[in-house]
PDB file of C-alpha atoms in Angstrom:
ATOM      1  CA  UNK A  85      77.576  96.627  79.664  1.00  0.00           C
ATOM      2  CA  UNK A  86      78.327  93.440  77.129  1.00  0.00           C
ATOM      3  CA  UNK A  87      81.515  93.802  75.481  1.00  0.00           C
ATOM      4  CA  UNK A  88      82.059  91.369  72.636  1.00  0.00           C
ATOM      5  CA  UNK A  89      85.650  89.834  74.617  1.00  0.00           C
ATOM      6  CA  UNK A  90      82.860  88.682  77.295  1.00  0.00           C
ATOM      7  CA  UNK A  91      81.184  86.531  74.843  1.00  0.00           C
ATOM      8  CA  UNK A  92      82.654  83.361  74.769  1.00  0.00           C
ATOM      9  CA  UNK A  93      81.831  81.499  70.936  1.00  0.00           C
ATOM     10  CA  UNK A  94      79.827  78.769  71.640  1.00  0.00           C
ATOM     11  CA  UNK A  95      80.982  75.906  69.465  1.00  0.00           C
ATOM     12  CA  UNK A  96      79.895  72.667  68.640  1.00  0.00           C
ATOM     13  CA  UNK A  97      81.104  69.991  70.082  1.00  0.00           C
ATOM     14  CA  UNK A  98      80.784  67.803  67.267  1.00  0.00           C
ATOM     15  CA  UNK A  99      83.561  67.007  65.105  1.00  0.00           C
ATOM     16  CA  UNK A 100      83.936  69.014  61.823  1.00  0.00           C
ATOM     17  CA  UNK A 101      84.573  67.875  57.987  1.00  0.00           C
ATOM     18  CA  UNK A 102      87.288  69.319  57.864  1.00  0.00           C
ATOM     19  CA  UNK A 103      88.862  72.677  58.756  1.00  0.00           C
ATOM     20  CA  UNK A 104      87.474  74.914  56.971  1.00  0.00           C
ATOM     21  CA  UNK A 105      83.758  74.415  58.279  1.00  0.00           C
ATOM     22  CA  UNK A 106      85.700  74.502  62.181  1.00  0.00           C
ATOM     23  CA  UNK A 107      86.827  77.742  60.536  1.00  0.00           C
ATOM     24  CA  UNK A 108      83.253  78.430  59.515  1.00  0.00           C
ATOM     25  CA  UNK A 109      81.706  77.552  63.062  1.00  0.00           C
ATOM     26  CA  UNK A 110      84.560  79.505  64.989  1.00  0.00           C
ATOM     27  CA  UNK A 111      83.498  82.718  62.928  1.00  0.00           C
ATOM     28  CA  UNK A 112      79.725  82.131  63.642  1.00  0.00           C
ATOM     29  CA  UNK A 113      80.674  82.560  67.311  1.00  0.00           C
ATOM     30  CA  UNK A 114      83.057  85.883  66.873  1.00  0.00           C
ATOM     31  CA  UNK A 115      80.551  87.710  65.135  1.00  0.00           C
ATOM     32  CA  UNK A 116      80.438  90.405  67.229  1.00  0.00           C
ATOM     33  CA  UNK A 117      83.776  91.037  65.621  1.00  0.00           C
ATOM     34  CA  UNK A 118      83.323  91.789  61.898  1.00  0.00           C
ATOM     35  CA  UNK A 119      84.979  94.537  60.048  1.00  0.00           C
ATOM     36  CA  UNK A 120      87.417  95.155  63.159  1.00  0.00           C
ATOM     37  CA  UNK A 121      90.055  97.778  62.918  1.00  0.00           C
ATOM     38  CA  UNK A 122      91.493  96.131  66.136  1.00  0.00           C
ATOM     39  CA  UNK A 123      91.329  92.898  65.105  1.00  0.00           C
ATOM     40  CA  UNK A 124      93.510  90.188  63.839  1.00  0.00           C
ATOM     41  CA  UNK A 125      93.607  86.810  63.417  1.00  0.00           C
ATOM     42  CA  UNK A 126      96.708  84.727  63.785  1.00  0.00           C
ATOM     43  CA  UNK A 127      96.993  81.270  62.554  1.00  0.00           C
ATOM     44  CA  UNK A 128      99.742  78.502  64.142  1.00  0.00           C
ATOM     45  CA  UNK A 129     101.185  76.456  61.010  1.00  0.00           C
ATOM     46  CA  UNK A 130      99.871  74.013  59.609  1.00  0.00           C
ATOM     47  CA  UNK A 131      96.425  72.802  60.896  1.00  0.00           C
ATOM     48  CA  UNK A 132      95.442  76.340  62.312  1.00  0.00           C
ATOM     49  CA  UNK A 133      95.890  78.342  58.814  1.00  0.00           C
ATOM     50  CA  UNK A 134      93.050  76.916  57.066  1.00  0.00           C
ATOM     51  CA  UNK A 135      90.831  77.541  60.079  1.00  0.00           C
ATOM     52  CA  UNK A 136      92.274  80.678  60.546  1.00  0.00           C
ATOM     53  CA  UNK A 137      91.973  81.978  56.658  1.00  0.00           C
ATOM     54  CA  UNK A 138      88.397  81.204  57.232  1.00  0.00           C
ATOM     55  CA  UNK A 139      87.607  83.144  60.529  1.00  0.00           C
ATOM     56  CA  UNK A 140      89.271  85.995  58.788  1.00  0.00           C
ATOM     57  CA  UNK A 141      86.870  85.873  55.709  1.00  0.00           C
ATOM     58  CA  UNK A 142      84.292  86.004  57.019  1.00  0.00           C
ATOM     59  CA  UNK A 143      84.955  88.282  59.490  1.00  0.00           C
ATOM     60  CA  UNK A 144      86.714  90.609  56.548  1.00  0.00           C
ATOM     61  CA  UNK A 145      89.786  91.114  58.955  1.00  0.00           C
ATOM     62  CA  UNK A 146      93.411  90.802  58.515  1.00  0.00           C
ATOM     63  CA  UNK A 147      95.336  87.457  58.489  1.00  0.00           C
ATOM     64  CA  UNK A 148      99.151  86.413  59.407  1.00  0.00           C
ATOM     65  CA  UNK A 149     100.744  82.990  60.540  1.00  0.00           C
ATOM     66  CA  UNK A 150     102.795  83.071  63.919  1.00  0.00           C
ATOM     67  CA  UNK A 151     105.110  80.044  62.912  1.00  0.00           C
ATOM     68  CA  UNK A 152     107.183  78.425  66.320  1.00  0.00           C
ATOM     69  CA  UNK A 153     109.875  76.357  66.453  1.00  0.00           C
ATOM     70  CA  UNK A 154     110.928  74.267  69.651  1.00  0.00           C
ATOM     71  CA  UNK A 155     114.175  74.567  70.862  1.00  0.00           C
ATOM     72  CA  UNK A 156     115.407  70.956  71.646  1.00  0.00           C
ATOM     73  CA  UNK A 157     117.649  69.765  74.492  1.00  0.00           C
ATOM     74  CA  UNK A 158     121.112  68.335  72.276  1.00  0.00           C
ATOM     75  CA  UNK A 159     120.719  64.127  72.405  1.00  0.00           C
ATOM     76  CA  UNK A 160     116.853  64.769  73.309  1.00  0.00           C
ATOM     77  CA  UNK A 161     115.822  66.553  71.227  1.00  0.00           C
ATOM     78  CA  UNK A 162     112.214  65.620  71.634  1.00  0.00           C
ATOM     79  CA  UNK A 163     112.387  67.598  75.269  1.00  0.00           C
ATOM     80  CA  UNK A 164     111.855  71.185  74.994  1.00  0.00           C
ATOM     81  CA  UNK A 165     114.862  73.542  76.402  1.00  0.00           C
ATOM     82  CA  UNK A 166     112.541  76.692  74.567  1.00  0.00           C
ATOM     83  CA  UNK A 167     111.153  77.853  71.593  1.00  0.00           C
ATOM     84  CA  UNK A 168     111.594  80.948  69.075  1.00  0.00           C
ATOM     85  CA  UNK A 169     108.241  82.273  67.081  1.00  0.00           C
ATOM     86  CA  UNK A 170     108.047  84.882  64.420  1.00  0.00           C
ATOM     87  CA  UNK A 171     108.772  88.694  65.554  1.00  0.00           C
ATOM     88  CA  UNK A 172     111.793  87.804  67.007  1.00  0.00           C
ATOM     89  CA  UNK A 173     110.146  85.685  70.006  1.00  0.00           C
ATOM     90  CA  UNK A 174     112.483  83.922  71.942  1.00  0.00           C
ATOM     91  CA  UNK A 175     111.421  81.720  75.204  1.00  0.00           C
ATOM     92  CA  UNK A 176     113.883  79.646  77.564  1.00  0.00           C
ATOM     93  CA  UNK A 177     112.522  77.191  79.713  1.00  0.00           C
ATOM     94  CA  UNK A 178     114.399  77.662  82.975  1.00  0.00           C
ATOM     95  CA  UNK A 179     113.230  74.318  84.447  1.00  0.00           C
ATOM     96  CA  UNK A 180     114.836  72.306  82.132  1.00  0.00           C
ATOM     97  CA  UNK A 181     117.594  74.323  81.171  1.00  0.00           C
ATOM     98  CA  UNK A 182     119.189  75.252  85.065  1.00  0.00           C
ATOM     99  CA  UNK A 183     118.833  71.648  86.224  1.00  0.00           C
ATOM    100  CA  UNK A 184     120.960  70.173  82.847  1.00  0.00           C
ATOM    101  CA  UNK A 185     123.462  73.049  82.817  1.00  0.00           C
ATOM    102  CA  UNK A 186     122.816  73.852  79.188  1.00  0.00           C
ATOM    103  CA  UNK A 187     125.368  76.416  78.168  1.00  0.00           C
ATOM    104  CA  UNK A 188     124.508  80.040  76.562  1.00  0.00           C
ATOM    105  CA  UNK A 189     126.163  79.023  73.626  1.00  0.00           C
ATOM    106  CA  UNK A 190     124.221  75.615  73.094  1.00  0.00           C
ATOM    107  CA  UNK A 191     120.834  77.453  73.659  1.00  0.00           C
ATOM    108  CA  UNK A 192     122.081  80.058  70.991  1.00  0.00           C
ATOM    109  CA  UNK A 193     123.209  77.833  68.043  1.00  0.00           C
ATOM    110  CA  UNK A 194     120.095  75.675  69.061  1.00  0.00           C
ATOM    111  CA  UNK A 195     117.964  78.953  68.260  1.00  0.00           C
ATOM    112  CA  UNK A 196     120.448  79.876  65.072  1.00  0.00           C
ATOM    113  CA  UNK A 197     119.911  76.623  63.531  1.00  0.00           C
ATOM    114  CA  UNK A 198     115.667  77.093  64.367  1.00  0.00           C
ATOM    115  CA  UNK A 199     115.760  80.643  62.780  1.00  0.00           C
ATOM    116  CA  UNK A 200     116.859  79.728  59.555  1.00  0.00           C
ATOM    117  CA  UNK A 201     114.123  76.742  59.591  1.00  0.00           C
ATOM    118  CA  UNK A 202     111.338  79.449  60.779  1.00  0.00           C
ATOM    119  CA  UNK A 203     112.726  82.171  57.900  1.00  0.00           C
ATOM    120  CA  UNK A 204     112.031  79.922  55.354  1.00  0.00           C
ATOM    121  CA  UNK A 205     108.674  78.249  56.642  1.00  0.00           C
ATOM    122  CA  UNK A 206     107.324  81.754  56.998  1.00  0.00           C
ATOM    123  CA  UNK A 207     108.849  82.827  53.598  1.00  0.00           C
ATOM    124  CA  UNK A 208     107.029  79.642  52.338  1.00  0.00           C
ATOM    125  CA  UNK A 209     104.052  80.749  54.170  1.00  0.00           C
ATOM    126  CA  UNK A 210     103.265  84.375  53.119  1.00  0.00           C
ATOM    127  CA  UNK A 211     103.692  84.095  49.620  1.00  0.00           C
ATOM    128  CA  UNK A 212     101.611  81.027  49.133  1.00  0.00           C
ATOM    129  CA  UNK A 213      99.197  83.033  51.743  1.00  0.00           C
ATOM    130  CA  UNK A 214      99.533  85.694  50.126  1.00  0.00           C
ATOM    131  CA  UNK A 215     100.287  87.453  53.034  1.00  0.00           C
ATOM    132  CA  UNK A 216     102.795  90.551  53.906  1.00  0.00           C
TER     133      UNK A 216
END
């Protein structure tokens, strides 16, 4: 029996104009899934929502952003001690964090300082989207 999560999309391998039509392609291949009551499509800001909006469309299923912020190692800030995401996500990465000795409380005001940053992208987000 075929269930439409065994079909892989088959996509071109060619680049795209521009997002949209990758949007356009991607939905060609999850046709199976128009009209879903169990389906949802999640976009990552910023180049994922416009190929996101698209899938959505045309599929005529719902549509949210999942926006994630990285959670920066003080000084280095370019190496990734974690991350917080939308829903009240929250991910430490161990292997960088246990060998530095990062403190609780540097972790914590790291994520503080990310959560007002994420609040207001998201803010910015749904109500340009359009989006609850």
């Amino acid at each position: 029996m075929n269930h439409p999560q065994d079909k892989v999309p088959q996509v071109s391998l060619q680049p795209f104009r521009d997002r949209v039509e990758a949007g356009e392609s991607l939905a060609e291949g999850l046709s199976d899934y128009p009209d879903g009551n169990d389906v949802i499509v999640l976009a990552l800001p910023r180049g994922g929502v416009p190929v996101a909006a698209e899938i959505a469309r045309r599929l005529h299923v719902p549509f949210d952003v999942f926006v994630v912020r990285k959670l920066g190692v003080p000084g280095h800030e370019e190496l990734a001690m974690g991350a917080i995401a939308s829903g009240g996500v929250r991910l430490i990465n161990d292997v960088v964090v246990g060998p530095l000795g990062i403190p609780a409380n540097v972790i914590d005001e790291g994520a503080r300082r990310e959560q007002i940053e994420l609040e207001r992208e998201l803010a910015l987000l749904t109500s340009y989207l359009d989006i609850e």
